Amino acid sequence: MAITAVGSIALDTITTSAGRAEGVLGGSLTYFSLAASLFAPVHIVAVIGDDFPARHLELFRARPLHLDGLEHAAGGKTFRWHGRYSDDFATRTTLALELNVFQTFHPKLPDAARRQPYLFLGNIDPDLQLGVFAQMERPAFVVSDTMDHWIRHKRQQIVTLLPRVHTFLLNDEEARLLTQETDVEVAARAIVGAGADCVIVKCGADGSLLATPDGITRMPAFRVADLTDPTGAGDSFAGGLLGYLAARRTHDHRTLLQAILHGAAVSSFCVSRVGVEGLTTLTRAHVEARVQQLESAYEPIT
Ligand code: AMP
């Protein structure tokens, strides 16, 4: 079973206390797709500009990614983001955000992409997320992600999207920002109350919290000793999660908990290297080994 996914493809500059990586491959869709394609094929919906290096396209072509929905906007510049992490990685500041080709992007899904049962609405302008959702024929399972920038600027569109998604992903700070609640569990319940079937709040090294109308389950993170660059943690988590569900072709509660462990395992590899490096050499076997470690150390708390 394949996934259709929309999000950003970016050239990122990432600053940490260890140094600066300039113009590296990034974007929410990139991290998602590299992670999800370990488990299932992905139909990509995004836009790039003239400056997008051919070697990145080669990386995409080497994976089970369908690129018919990847638009090349001639004469335009690829989306760029520059983020800086605090020395302890606890906070991230966006220093620059250039939408570039995304400013005029109107996604038009190829027929094959419209027909897929799994849909990922990655972190991108919620108007574009709604536009992609509207073009899907009958998606069986929709996961959507967002970030503080869009909660601040396009809150109403996010609220409109909520009843249409099965799983809404966001981090603890974003959950507080969206609901104005300080307690993450209260915030998660409020988002479920607003219409999403379930909400997963990512709490970094403290794991994640799954909220459904039946209650809340806390799930673990795999704590890495060599945290190097948290960029893409959330998107690679989403990729591991939805990739696993698409491969299993079911999304009952038990499978969803397994999918969360797969997301946690994939993102732990992502954050150990700079940019997408931690995902490019990753195999399914590495992920399964880490899922087993998580399982043996943990009983979900409901
Ligand atoms: P994450 O660390 O999972 O939040 O994802 C980081 C990625 O999101 C980076 O590679 C950025 O290129 C991308 N990104 C940052 N800001 C935005 C934005 N406002 N819209 C879309 N993508 C963004």
mmCIF file of C-alpha atoms and ligand atoms in Angstrom:
data_model
loop_
_atom_site.group_PDB
_atom_site.id
_atom_site.type_symbol
_atom_site.label_atom_id
_atom_site.label_comp_id
_atom_site.label_asym_id
_atom_site.label_seq_id
_atom_site.Cartn_x
_atom_site.Cartn_y
_atom_site.Cartn_z
ATOM 1 C CA MET A 1 0.000 0.000 0.000
ATOM 2 C CA ALA A 2 1.402 3.400 -0.909
ATOM 3 C CA ILE A 3 1.325 6.829 0.704
ATOM 4 C CA THR A 4 0.719 10.242 -0.851
ATOM 5 C CA ALA A 5 2.645 12.974 0.939
ATOM 6 C CA VAL A 6 2.873 16.744 0.661
ATOM 7 C CA GLY A 7 5.339 18.955 2.511
ATOM 8 C CA SER A 8 8.411 21.090 2.062
ATOM 9 C CA ILE A 9 11.552 20.148 0.193
ATOM 10 C CA ALA A 10 14.212 22.548 1.385
ATOM 11 C CA LEU A 11 17.777 23.672 1.386
ATOM 12 C CA ASP A 12 18.475 24.165 5.098
ATOM 13 C CA THR A 13 21.154 25.922 7.049
ATOM 14 C CA ILE A 14 21.498 24.375 10.491
ATOM 15 C CA THR A 15 23.500 25.994 13.261
ATOM 16 C CA THR A 16 24.439 24.084 16.419
ATOM 17 C CA SER A 17 27.179 24.610 19.014
ATOM 18 C CA ALA A 18 29.298 22.194 16.933
ATOM 19 C CA GLY A 19 29.128 24.344 13.797
ATOM 20 C CA ARG A 20 27.055 25.264 10.790
ATOM 21 C CA ALA A 21 25.810 23.092 7.921
ATOM 22 C CA GLU A 22 25.005 25.335 4.956
ATOM 23 C CA GLY A 23 22.405 24.631 2.260
ATOM 24 C CA VAL A 24 21.912 20.965 3.124
ATOM 25 C CA LEU A 25 18.997 18.849 1.909
ATOM 26 C CA GLY A 26 15.995 19.209 4.230
ATOM 27 C CA GLY A 27 12.295 19.947 4.408
ATOM 28 C CA SER A 28 9.424 18.184 6.099
ATOM 29 C CA LEU A 29 8.609 16.040 3.066
ATOM 30 C CA THR A 30 12.233 15.017 2.555
ATOM 31 C CA TYR A 31 12.614 13.680 6.099
ATOM 32 C CA PHE A 32 9.188 12.039 5.960
ATOM 33 C CA SER A 33 9.811 10.337 2.615
ATOM 34 C CA LEU A 34 13.280 9.018 3.430
ATOM 35 C CA ALA A 35 11.820 7.477 6.593
ATOM 36 C CA ALA A 36 8.494 6.185 5.208
ATOM 37 C CA SER A 37 10.060 4.651 2.100
ATOM 38 C CA LEU A 38 11.838 2.109 4.310
ATOM 39 C CA PHE A 39 8.382 0.551 4.670
ATOM 40 C CA ALA A 40 6.178 1.613 1.737
ATOM 41 C CA PRO A 41 6.308 3.579 -1.554
ATOM 42 C CA VAL A 42 5.570 7.305 -1.363
ATOM 43 C CA HIS A 43 3.998 9.601 -3.991
ATOM 44 C CA ILE A 44 5.665 12.963 -3.457
ATOM 45 C CA VAL A 45 3.796 16.286 -3.881
ATOM 46 C CA ALA A 46 6.104 19.316 -3.637
ATOM 47 C CA VAL A 47 7.984 21.966 -5.579
ATOM 48 C CA ILE A 48 11.674 22.715 -6.104
ATOM 49 C CA GLY A 49 13.527 25.529 -7.885
ATOM 50 C CA ASP A 50 16.420 25.773 -10.329
ATOM 51 C CA ASP A 51 18.972 25.690 -7.524
ATOM 52 C CA PHE A 52 17.971 22.208 -6.318
ATOM 53 C CA PRO A 53 21.077 20.012 -6.769
ATOM 54 C CA ALA A 54 20.794 17.018 -9.119
ATOM 55 C CA ARG A 55 22.465 14.761 -6.538
ATOM 56 C CA HIS A 56 19.472 15.198 -4.214
ATOM 57 C CA LEU A 57 17.139 14.082 -7.002
ATOM 58 C CA GLU A 58 19.368 11.035 -7.481
ATOM 59 C CA LEU A 59 18.950 10.232 -3.785
ATOM 60 C CA PHE A 60 15.157 10.373 -4.221
ATOM 61 C CA ARG A 61 15.285 8.247 -7.388
ATOM 62 C CA ALA A 62 17.226 5.525 -5.594
ATOM 63 C CA ARG A 63 14.233 4.989 -3.262
ATOM 64 C CA PRO A 64 10.654 3.774 -3.854
ATOM 65 C CA LEU A 65 9.491 7.370 -4.328
ATOM 66 C CA HIS A 66 7.132 8.426 -7.140
ATOM 67 C CA LEU A 67 8.253 11.831 -8.374
ATOM 68 C CA ASP A 68 5.463 12.637 -10.902
ATOM 69 C CA GLY A 69 3.978 15.110 -8.404
ATOM 70 C CA LEU A 70 7.294 16.907 -7.851
ATOM 71 C CA GLU A 71 7.058 20.207 -9.688
ATOM 72 C CA HIS A 72 10.136 22.034 -10.916
ATOM 73 C CA ALA A 73 9.321 25.765 -10.939
ATOM 74 C CA ALA A 74 11.599 27.107 -13.650
ATOM 75 C CA GLY A 75 13.241 30.396 -12.714
ATOM 76 C CA GLY A 76 12.398 29.963 -9.007
ATOM 77 C CA LYS A 77 14.437 29.293 -5.879
ATOM 78 C CA THR A 78 13.904 26.284 -3.606
ATOM 79 C CA PHE A 79 12.350 26.827 -0.161
ATOM 80 C CA ARG A 80 15.052 27.729 2.397
ATOM 81 C CA TRP A 81 15.098 27.540 6.171
ATOM 82 C CA HIS A 82 17.799 28.511 8.649
ATOM 83 C CA GLY A 83 17.480 27.280 12.223
ATOM 84 C CA ARG A 84 19.735 27.590 15.247
ATOM 85 C CA TYR A 85 19.679 25.263 18.265
ATOM 86 C CA SER A 86 20.586 26.238 21.810
ATOM 87 C CA ASP A 87 23.688 24.486 23.195
ATOM 88 C CA ASP A 88 21.549 21.865 24.999
ATOM 89 C CA PHE A 89 19.250 21.468 21.929
ATOM 90 C CA ALA A 90 16.281 22.372 24.133
ATOM 91 C CA THR A 91 15.200 25.274 21.950
ATOM 92 C CA ARG A 92 15.301 26.094 18.266
ATOM 93 C CA THR A 93 15.097 29.537 16.727
ATOM 94 C CA THR A 94 14.130 30.103 13.116
ATOM 95 C CA LEU A 95 16.606 32.712 11.859
ATOM 96 C CA ALA A 96 15.312 32.815 8.280
ATOM 97 C CA LEU A 97 12.437 31.337 6.328
ATOM 98 C CA GLU A 98 12.215 31.895 2.565
ATOM 99 C CA LEU A 99 9.104 30.341 1.045
ATOM 100 C CA ASN A 100 10.368 31.084 -2.506
ATOM 101 C CA VAL A 101 8.701 28.609 -4.940
ATOM 102 C CA PHE A 102 6.130 27.643 -2.286
ATOM 103 C CA GLN A 103 4.643 31.138 -2.488
ATOM 104 C CA THR A 104 3.021 30.402 -5.839
ATOM 105 C CA PHE A 105 2.704 26.619 -5.560
ATOM 106 C CA HIS A 106 -0.732 25.163 -6.341
ATOM 107 C CA PRO A 107 -0.314 21.408 -6.012
ATOM 108 C CA LYS A 108 -1.979 19.359 -8.716
ATOM 109 C CA LEU A 109 -1.949 15.692 -7.832
ATOM 110 C CA PRO A 110 -1.243 13.073 -10.504
ATOM 111 C CA ASP A 111 -4.057 10.493 -10.767
ATOM 112 C CA ALA A 112 -2.040 7.766 -9.063
ATOM 113 C CA ALA A 113 -1.342 10.040 -6.086
ATOM 114 C CA ARG A 114 -5.061 10.869 -5.703
ATOM 115 C CA ARG A 115 -5.972 7.209 -5.394
ATOM 116 C CA GLN A 116 -3.615 6.191 -2.544
ATOM 117 C CA PRO A 117 -5.228 5.142 0.754
ATOM 118 C CA TYR A 118 -2.643 6.801 3.033
ATOM 119 C CA LEU A 119 -2.133 10.555 3.082
ATOM 120 C CA PHE A 120 0.510 12.582 4.907
ATOM 121 C CA LEU A 121 -0.053 16.329 5.127
ATOM 122 C CA GLY A 122 3.427 17.394 6.174
ATOM 123 C CA ASN A 123 4.413 20.657 7.756
ATOM 124 C CA ILE A 124 3.585 23.277 5.158
ATOM 125 C CA ASP A 125 1.066 26.084 4.648
ATOM 126 C CA PRO A 126 -2.290 24.659 5.890
ATOM 127 C CA ASP A 127 -4.010 26.129 2.804
ATOM 128 C CA LEU A 128 -1.868 23.803 0.690
ATOM 129 C CA GLN A 129 -2.649 20.907 3.040
ATOM 130 C CA LEU A 130 -6.381 21.547 2.569
ATOM 131 C CA GLY A 131 -5.893 21.814 -1.213
ATOM 132 C CA VAL A 132 -4.175 18.426 -1.349
ATOM 133 C CA PHE A 133 -6.778 16.811 0.913
ATOM 134 C CA ALA A 134 -9.546 18.045 -1.406
ATOM 135 C CA GLN A 135 -7.948 16.306 -4.403
ATOM 136 C CA MET A 136 -7.718 12.868 -2.775
ATOM 137 C CA GLU A 137 -10.347 10.346 -3.914
ATOM 138 C CA ARG A 138 -11.029 8.451 -0.691
ATOM 139 C CA PRO A 139 -8.069 8.403 1.697
ATOM 140 C CA ALA A 140 -8.483 5.722 4.359
ATOM 141 C CA PHE A 141 -6.004 7.188 6.821
ATOM 142 C CA VAL A 142 -4.803 10.794 7.004
ATOM 143 C CA VAL A 143 -1.936 12.036 9.183
ATOM 144 C CA SER A 144 -1.160 15.713 9.411
ATOM 145 C CA ASP A 145 1.671 17.694 10.962
ATOM 146 C CA THR A 146 2.257 21.384 11.529
ATOM 147 C CA MET A 147 4.529 23.850 13.308
ATOM 148 C CA ASP A 148 4.426 27.032 15.411
ATOM 149 C CA HIS A 149 4.753 29.305 12.362
ATOM 150 C CA TRP A 150 1.462 28.041 10.878
ATOM 151 C CA ILE A 151 -0.356 27.891 14.224
ATOM 152 C CA ARG A 152 0.451 31.598 14.647
ATOM 153 C CA HIS A 153 -0.397 32.637 11.085
ATOM 154 C CA LYS A 154 -3.045 30.159 9.842
ATOM 155 C CA ARG A 155 -4.769 28.889 12.930
ATOM 156 C CA GLN A 156 -8.277 28.803 11.434
ATOM 157 C CA GLN A 157 -7.160 26.579 8.552
ATOM 158 C CA ILE A 158 -5.601 24.137 11.028
ATOM 159 C CA VAL A 159 -8.856 24.006 12.987
ATOM 160 C CA THR A 160 -10.749 23.335 9.720
ATOM 161 C CA LEU A 161 -8.391 20.470 8.936
ATOM 162 C CA LEU A 162 -8.695 18.736 12.329
ATOM 163 C CA PRO A 163 -12.002 16.845 11.784
ATOM 164 C CA ARG A 164 -10.672 15.557 8.438
ATOM 165 C CA VAL A 165 -7.562 13.865 9.814
ATOM 166 C CA HIS A 166 -7.225 10.608 11.721
ATOM 167 C CA THR A 167 -3.946 11.417 13.406
ATOM 168 C CA PHE A 168 -2.805 14.937 14.145
ATOM 169 C CA LEU A 169 0.860 15.292 15.033
ATOM 170 C CA LEU A 170 2.462 18.185 16.843
ATOM 171 C CA ASN A 171 5.036 18.780 19.550
ATOM 172 C CA ASP A 172 4.358 19.788 23.150
ATOM 173 C CA GLU A 173 5.056 23.503 22.592
ATOM 174 C CA GLU A 174 2.799 23.556 19.527
ATOM 175 C CA ALA A 175 0.003 21.769 21.427
ATOM 176 C CA ARG A 176 0.179 24.474 24.119
ATOM 177 C CA LEU A 177 0.245 27.223 21.489
ATOM 178 C CA LEU A 178 -2.749 25.807 19.610
ATOM 179 C CA THR A 179 -4.952 25.273 22.665
ATOM 180 C CA GLN A 180 -3.611 27.906 25.100
ATOM 181 C CA GLU A 181 -3.475 25.095 27.708
ATOM 182 C CA THR A 182 -0.275 24.648 29.738
ATOM 183 C CA ASP A 183 -0.774 20.966 30.605
ATOM 184 C CA VAL A 184 0.078 18.789 27.595
ATOM 185 C CA GLU A 185 -2.525 16.121 28.442
ATOM 186 C CA VAL A 186 -5.262 18.742 28.726
ATOM 187 C CA ALA A 187 -4.085 20.259 25.432
ATOM 188 C CA ALA A 188 -4.123 16.839 23.713
ATOM 189 C CA ARG A 189 -7.671 16.146 24.955
ATOM 190 C CA ALA A 190 -8.796 19.552 23.699
ATOM 191 C CA ILE A 191 -7.449 18.773 20.216
ATOM 192 C CA VAL A 192 -9.266 15.412 20.189
ATOM 193 C CA GLY A 193 -12.353 17.334 21.272
ATOM 194 C CA ALA A 194 -11.900 19.584 18.233
ATOM 195 C CA GLY A 195 -12.390 16.626 15.923
ATOM 196 C CA ALA A 196 -9.200 14.630 15.240
ATOM 197 C CA ASP A 197 -9.635 10.859 15.807
ATOM 198 C CA CYS A 198 -6.344 10.845 17.614
ATOM 199 C CA VAL A 199 -3.527 13.198 18.499
ATOM 200 C CA ILE A 200 0.121 12.377 19.007
ATOM 201 C CA VAL A 201 2.045 14.992 20.958
ATOM 202 C CA LYS A 202 5.806 14.604 20.525
ATOM 203 C CA CYS A 203 7.725 15.461 23.666
ATOM 204 C CA GLY A 204 11.310 15.067 22.427
ATOM 205 C CA ALA A 205 13.489 12.866 24.626
ATOM 206 C CA ASP A 206 10.464 12.298 26.910
ATOM 207 C CA GLY A 207 8.683 10.327 24.194
ATOM 208 C CA SER A 208 5.184 10.995 22.991
ATOM 209 C CA LEU A 209 1.626 10.980 24.141
ATOM 210 C CA LEU A 210 -1.204 9.364 22.206
ATOM 211 C CA ALA A 211 -4.638 10.815 22.910
ATOM 212 C CA THR A 212 -7.873 9.276 21.628
ATOM 213 C CA PRO A 213 -11.485 9.649 22.822
ATOM 214 C CA ASP A 214 -10.772 6.532 24.986
ATOM 215 C CA GLY A 215 -7.844 8.023 26.875
ATOM 216 C CA ILE A 216 -4.164 8.825 26.883
ATOM 217 C CA THR A 217 -1.177 6.506 26.424
ATOM 218 C CA ARG A 218 2.396 7.649 27.048
ATOM 219 C CA MET A 219 4.999 6.189 24.723
ATOM 220 C CA PRO A 220 8.796 6.184 25.032
ATOM 221 C CA ALA A 221 11.553 7.771 22.972
ATOM 222 C CA PHE A 222 14.814 5.996 22.232
ATOM 223 C CA ARG A 223 17.362 8.131 24.076
ATOM 224 C CA VAL A 224 20.427 8.606 21.910
ATOM 225 C CA ALA A 225 23.838 9.219 23.415
ATOM 226 C CA ASP A 226 25.048 11.134 20.368
ATOM 227 C CA LEU A 227 22.364 13.776 19.735
ATOM 228 C CA THR A 228 23.832 15.853 16.896
ATOM 229 C CA ASP A 229 21.015 17.627 15.049
ATOM 230 C CA PRO A 230 17.316 17.375 16.022
ATOM 231 C CA THR A 231 16.152 18.714 12.628
ATOM 232 C CA GLY A 232 13.660 16.350 11.051
ATOM 233 C CA ALA A 233 12.960 14.416 14.255
ATOM 234 C CA GLY A 234 9.231 15.039 13.942
ATOM 235 C CA ASP A 235 9.013 14.359 10.220
ATOM 236 C CA SER A 236 11.063 11.170 10.362
ATOM 237 C CA PHE A 237 8.891 10.064 13.313
ATOM 238 C CA ALA A 238 5.851 10.615 11.088
ATOM 239 C CA GLY A 239 7.528 8.695 8.260
ATOM 240 C CA GLY A 240 8.297 5.688 10.434
ATOM 241 C CA LEU A 241 4.773 5.774 11.861
ATOM 242 C CA LEU A 242 2.792 6.063 8.639
ATOM 243 C CA GLY A 243 5.212 3.866 6.674
ATOM 244 C CA TYR A 244 4.685 1.105 9.222
ATOM 245 C CA LEU A 245 0.878 1.473 9.128
ATOM 246 C CA ALA A 246 0.874 1.407 5.314
ATOM 247 C CA ALA A 247 3.002 -1.753 5.314
ATOM 248 C CA ARG A 248 0.697 -3.422 7.872
ATOM 249 C CA ARG A 249 -2.478 -2.192 6.060
ATOM 250 C CA THR A 250 -4.341 -1.705 9.319
ATOM 251 C CA HIS A 251 -4.573 0.960 11.999
ATOM 252 C CA ASP A 252 -6.210 -0.617 15.035
ATOM 253 C CA HIS A 253 -5.015 0.675 18.416
ATOM 254 C CA ARG A 254 -2.411 -2.068 18.935
ATOM 255 C CA THR A 255 -0.895 -1.472 15.487
ATOM 256 C CA LEU A 256 -0.894 2.267 16.135
ATOM 257 C CA LEU A 257 1.181 1.739 19.300
ATOM 258 C CA GLN A 258 3.626 -0.380 17.275
ATOM 259 C CA ALA A 259 3.725 2.331 14.619
ATOM 260 C CA ILE A 260 4.624 4.924 17.267
ATOM 261 C CA LEU A 261 7.555 2.739 18.382
ATOM 262 C CA HIS A 262 8.708 2.536 14.756
ATOM 263 C CA GLY A 263 8.463 6.324 14.450
ATOM 264 C CA ALA A 264 10.489 6.747 17.654
ATOM 265 C CA ALA A 265 13.156 4.327 16.418
ATOM 266 C CA VAL A 266 13.509 5.987 12.997
ATOM 267 C CA SER A 267 13.740 9.493 14.464
ATOM 268 C CA SER A 268 16.437 8.367 16.921
ATOM 269 C CA PHE A 269 18.663 7.501 13.947
ATOM 270 C CA CYS A 270 17.815 10.796 12.270
ATOM 271 C CA VAL A 271 18.991 12.986 15.165
ATOM 272 C CA SER A 272 22.337 11.225 15.540
ATOM 273 C CA ARG A 273 23.701 12.758 12.336
ATOM 274 C CA VAL A 274 23.472 16.158 10.628
ATOM 275 C CA GLY A 275 20.526 16.793 8.272
ATOM 276 C CA VAL A 276 19.252 13.687 6.473
ATOM 277 C CA GLU A 277 22.538 11.747 6.826
ATOM 278 C CA GLY A 278 21.160 9.520 9.585
ATOM 279 C CA LEU A 279 18.353 8.358 7.271
ATOM 280 C CA THR A 280 20.269 7.754 4.050
ATOM 281 C CA THR A 281 22.104 4.653 5.292
ATOM 282 C CA LEU A 282 19.330 3.371 7.536
ATOM 283 C CA THR A 283 17.811 -0.073 6.912
ATOM 284 C CA ARG A 284 14.618 -1.721 8.090
ATOM 285 C CA ALA A 285 16.735 -4.172 10.128
ATOM 286 C CA HIS A 286 18.336 -1.316 12.107
ATOM 287 C CA VAL A 287 14.872 0.049 12.861
ATOM 288 C CA GLU A 288 13.409 -3.316 13.950
ATOM 289 C CA ALA A 289 16.370 -3.928 16.300
ATOM 290 C CA ARG A 290 15.747 -0.603 17.991
ATOM 291 C CA VAL A 291 11.984 -1.227 18.213
ATOM 292 C CA GLN A 292 12.748 -4.477 20.043
ATOM 293 C CA GLN A 293 14.962 -2.587 22.489
ATOM 294 C CA LEU A 294 12.144 -0.127 23.110
ATOM 295 C CA GLU A 295 9.603 -2.925 23.578
ATOM 296 C CA SER A 296 11.715 -4.860 26.068
ATOM 297 C CA ALA A 297 12.257 -1.733 28.171
ATOM 298 C CA TYR A 298 8.730 -0.462 28.147
ATOM 299 C CA GLU A 299 5.095 -1.165 28.936
ATOM 300 C CA PRO A 300 2.718 1.505 27.578
ATOM 301 C CA ILE A 301 1.124 3.497 30.424
ATOM 302 C CA THR A 302 -2.559 4.069 29.703
HETATM 303 P P1 AMP B 1 11.271 19.280 12.116
HETATM 304 O O1 AMP B 1 12.631 19.383 12.744
HETATM 305 O O2 AMP B 1 10.741 17.883 12.099
HETATM 306 O O3 AMP B 1 10.313 20.288 12.655
HETATM 307 O O4 AMP B 1 11.453 19.659 10.565
HETATM 308 C C1 AMP B 1 12.432 20.533 10.142
HETATM 309 C C2 AMP B 1 12.263 20.787 8.653
HETATM 310 O O5 AMP B 1 11.090 21.583 8.459
HETATM 311 C C3 AMP B 1 13.430 21.551 8.087
HETATM 312 O O6 AMP B 1 14.150 20.720 7.214
HETATM 313 C C4 AMP B 1 12.828 22.758 7.392
HETATM 314 O O7 AMP B 1 13.245 22.885 6.048
HETATM 315 C C5 AMP B 1 11.326 22.520 7.421
HETATM 316 N N1 AMP B 1 10.596 23.735 7.778
HETATM 317 C C6 AMP B 1 10.939 24.682 8.679
HETATM 318 N N2 AMP B 1 9.990 25.652 8.740
HETATM 319 C C7 AMP B 1 9.015 25.292 7.845
HETATM 320 C C8 AMP B 1 7.766 25.882 7.447
HETATM 321 N N3 AMP B 1 7.309 27.013 7.992
HETATM 322 N N4 AMP B 1 7.035 25.234 6.516
HETATM 323 C C9 AMP B 1 7.478 24.086 5.979
HETATM 324 N N5 AMP B 1 8.633 23.483 6.311
HETATM 325 C C10 AMP B 1 9.411 24.088 7.238
#
